[in-house]
Tab-separated table of C-alpha atoms in Angstrom:
chain	number	residue	atom	x	y	z
A	1200	MET	CA	-137.549	-132.496	148.756
A	1201	LYS	CA	-139.389	-129.179	148.481
A	1202	PHE	CA	-138.712	-127.003	145.452
A	1203	ASP	CA	-139.530	-123.347	145.087
A	1204	GLU	CA	-140.461	-121.818	141.726
A	1205	ILE	CA	-136.843	-120.899	140.962
A	1206	ASP	CA	-135.655	-124.487	141.638
A	1207	VAL	CA	-138.327	-125.794	139.271
A	1208	ARG	CA	-137.323	-123.317	136.552
A	1209	LEU	CA	-133.611	-124.031	137.097
A	1210	LEU	CA	-134.160	-127.794	136.859
A	1211	ALA	CA	-136.132	-127.313	133.642
A	1212	LEU	CA	-133.317	-125.199	132.181
A	1213	LEU	CA	-130.673	-127.732	133.194
A	1214	GLN	CA	-132.686	-130.616	131.730
A	1215	GLU	CA	-133.072	-128.686	128.486
A	1216	ASP	CA	-129.368	-127.815	128.174
A	1217	SER	CA	-126.880	-128.431	130.970
A	1218	LYS	CA	-123.940	-127.013	128.993
A	1219	LYS	CA	-124.906	-123.381	129.492
A	1220	THR	CA	-122.829	-121.288	131.853
A	1221	THR	CA	-123.992	-120.378	135.322
A	1222	LYS	CA	-124.136	-116.781	134.096
A	1223	GLU	CA	-126.579	-117.730	131.316
A	1224	TYR	CA	-128.885	-119.456	133.839
A	1225	ALA	CA	-128.567	-116.468	136.173
A	1226	ASN	CA	-129.660	-114.120	133.373
A	1227	GLU	CA	-132.673	-116.307	132.526
A	1228	LEU	CA	-133.696	-116.586	136.192
A	1229	ASN	CA	-132.895	-112.965	137.060
A	1230	LEU	CA	-130.552	-114.084	139.861
A	1231	SER	CA	-126.891	-113.581	140.666
A	1232	VAL	CA	-124.339	-116.070	139.376
A	1233	THR	CA	-123.503	-117.008	142.973
A	1234	ALA	CA	-127.151	-117.714	143.819
A	1235	VAL	CA	-127.535	-119.999	140.792
A	1236	TYR	CA	-124.227	-121.737	141.527
A	1237	GLU	CA	-125.290	-122.398	145.125
A	1238	ARG	CA	-128.694	-123.730	144.020
A	1239	ILE	CA	-127.072	-126.104	141.532
A	1240	LYS	CA	-124.606	-127.331	144.178
A	1241	ARG	CA	-127.489	-127.901	146.636
A	1242	LEU	CA	-129.457	-129.858	144.001
A	1243	GLU	CA	-126.354	-131.986	143.320
A	1244	LYS	CA	-125.535	-132.495	147.013
A	1245	THR	CA	-129.079	-133.607	147.859
A	1246	GLY	CA	-129.046	-136.102	144.991
A	1247	CYS	CA	-131.758	-134.370	142.975
A	1248	ILE	CA	-129.253	-133.980	140.136
A	1249	THR	CA	-127.406	-137.280	139.823
A	1250	LYS	CA	-125.180	-136.682	136.776
A	1251	TYR	CA	-124.733	-134.835	133.513
A	1252	VAL	CA	-124.687	-136.701	130.195
A	1253	ALA	CA	-124.487	-136.200	126.438
A	1254	LEU	CA	-127.487	-137.410	124.434
A	1255	VAL	CA	-126.313	-139.221	121.312
A	1256	ASP	CA	-128.232	-139.339	118.009
A	1257	LYS	CA	-128.968	-143.060	117.557
A	1258	LYS	CA	-129.052	-142.721	113.754
A	1259	LYS	CA	-125.546	-141.262	113.636
A	1260	VAL	CA	-124.148	-144.173	115.673
A	1261	ASN	CA	-126.076	-146.824	113.713
A	1262	LYS	CA	-128.347	-147.882	116.598
A	1263	ALA	CA	-131.682	-146.601	115.318
A	1264	PHE	CA	-133.453	-149.989	115.296
A	1265	VAL	CA	-135.354	-149.874	118.597
A	1266	VAL	CA	-137.053	-152.908	120.099
A	1267	LEU	CA	-139.275	-153.231	123.156
A	1268	CYS	CA	-138.954	-156.805	124.359
A	1269	HIS	CA	-141.209	-158.313	127.022
A	1270	VAL	CA	-139.630	-161.129	129.001
A	1271	LYS	CA	-141.348	-163.715	131.165
A	1272	LEU	CA	-139.322	-165.863	133.549
A	1273	VAL	CA	-140.195	-169.537	134.056
A	1274	GLN	CA	-140.637	-168.817	137.764
A	1275	HIS	CA	-140.701	-165.592	139.691
A	1276	THR	CA	-138.328	-166.677	142.457
A	1277	LYS	CA	-135.822	-164.365	144.129
A	1278	GLU	CA	-132.931	-166.401	142.662
A	1279	PHE	CA	-134.256	-166.252	139.079
A	1280	VAL	CA	-135.083	-162.540	139.335
A	1281	SER	CA	-131.649	-161.669	140.741
A	1282	GLN	CA	-129.816	-163.750	138.151
A	1283	PHE	CA	-131.814	-162.277	135.247
A	1284	GLU	CA	-131.220	-158.700	136.457
A	1285	ARG	CA	-127.459	-159.305	136.869
A	1286	GLU	CA	-127.236	-160.725	133.351
A	1287	VAL	CA	-129.268	-157.918	131.755
A	1288	LEU	CA	-126.967	-155.311	133.298
A	1289	ARG	CA	-124.142	-156.804	131.209
A	1290	LEU	CA	-125.980	-156.450	127.865
A	1291	LYS	CA	-124.841	-153.213	126.218
A	1292	GLU	CA	-127.705	-153.321	123.705
A	1293	VAL	CA	-130.239	-152.999	126.554
A	1294	VAL	CA	-130.559	-149.314	127.425
A	1295	GLU	CA	-133.547	-149.638	129.777
A	1296	CYS	CA	-134.946	-152.534	131.800
A	1297	TYR	CA	-138.045	-152.411	133.977
A	1298	HIS	CA	-139.463	-155.066	136.306
A	1299	ILE	CA	-143.179	-154.757	135.587
A	1300	SER	CA	-146.567	-156.064	136.646
A	1301	GLY	CA	-148.893	-157.926	134.304
A	1302	ASP	CA	-148.440	-160.888	131.976
A	1303	TYR	CA	-144.687	-160.374	131.584
A	1304	ASP	CA	-142.037	-159.827	134.235
A	1305	TYR	CA	-139.757	-157.363	132.424
A	1306	ILE	CA	-139.729	-154.946	129.541
A	1307	LEU	CA	-136.422	-154.148	127.854
A	1308	LYS	CA	-135.606	-151.293	125.510
A	1309	ILE	CA	-132.963	-152.419	123.070
A	1310	HIS	CA	-130.925	-150.451	120.505
A	1311	VAL	CA	-129.283	-152.298	117.607
A	1312	SER	CA	-128.447	-151.506	113.981
A	1313	ASP	CA	-131.081	-153.630	112.211
A	1314	MET	CA	-133.253	-156.761	112.318
A	1315	GLU	CA	-130.293	-159.062	111.704
A	1316	ALA	CA	-128.411	-157.523	114.637
A	1317	TYR	CA	-131.519	-158.002	116.801
A	1318	ARG	CA	-131.763	-161.651	115.810
A	1319	ASP	CA	-128.083	-162.122	116.695
A	1320	PHE	CA	-128.674	-160.391	120.035
A	1321	MET	CA	-131.679	-162.616	120.808
A	1322	VAL	CA	-129.976	-165.875	119.851
A	1323	ALA	CA	-126.515	-165.251	121.275
A	1324	LYS	CA	-127.236	-163.099	124.310
A	1325	LEU	CA	-130.798	-162.715	125.562
A	1326	THR	CA	-132.047	-166.284	125.194
A	1327	ALA	CA	-128.729	-167.529	126.600
A	1328	ILE	CA	-129.860	-166.194	129.993
A	1329	ASN	CA	-131.218	-169.019	132.158
A	1330	HIS	CA	-134.821	-169.182	133.321
A	1331	ILE	CA	-136.432	-167.164	130.511
A	1332	GLY	CA	-139.811	-168.705	129.771
A	1333	SER	CA	-140.876	-166.526	126.848
A	1334	THR	CA	-140.284	-163.238	125.073
A	1335	GLN	CA	-142.380	-160.990	122.886
A	1336	SER	CA	-140.781	-158.283	120.754
A	1337	SER	CA	-142.292	-155.089	119.376
A	1338	PHE	CA	-140.380	-152.982	116.868
A	1339	VAL	CA	-140.590	-149.193	116.938
A	1340	ILE	CA	-141.980	-147.809	113.675
A	1341	THR	CA	-141.890	-144.115	114.580
A	1342	GLU	CA	-140.729	-142.365	117.719
A	1343	VAL	CA	-143.622	-140.033	118.503
A	1344	LYS	CA	-142.197	-138.606	121.727
A	1345	HIS	CA	-138.892	-139.067	123.481
A	1346	THR	CA	-137.605	-136.953	126.313
A	1347	THR	CA	-135.205	-137.391	129.164
A	1348	ALA	CA	-136.698	-134.461	131.110
A	1349	ILE	CA	-138.647	-135.283	134.278
A	1350	PRO	CA	-141.606	-132.913	134.733
A	1351	ILE	CA	-141.413	-131.139	138.105
C-alpha cells in the first residue's frame, strides 16, 4: 500500500496515542475532521490498522519478570511444528512467539511475576508440550527499548 506524507504522519500520531479525537488529529495535520476521519476509515478498511488496544504497565499487574525462551523441537516436521504452535497459542504467559532460523526453532517472550512463577510455568506448561528437544532461557535485566510503533 502506498502512503502519502499525511498518512505517514497520521499513522505515527495514532500509534503514539489512538485515544485522541479526530478533531485533535485534524488540528495537528492541518486537515478537516472529515478528511482525517475518511483517512482513518480507509486505513482500517485496507487492513493497515488492524485494531486498537490499551498498553498495560506490567509492573502494576505483577507481570514484570520477562523471559526470552528459545525452544528447539526434537524434529522439525510439519506435524511437530503445527502441534507446538497450537499449544503455545493456549499459554497466556506467552505474549510473543516467533518461528526463527538458527540453532533454535522458536523464541518466546514470556511475562510472569517472578522466578518461581517461571519455574512453575516451565514445569507444568511449557515442557508438557510434546516434541520439545531443549530450551534455553534468558532473563531480562533492564528493558532498554520497548515500543509497539512500527516505523513507516
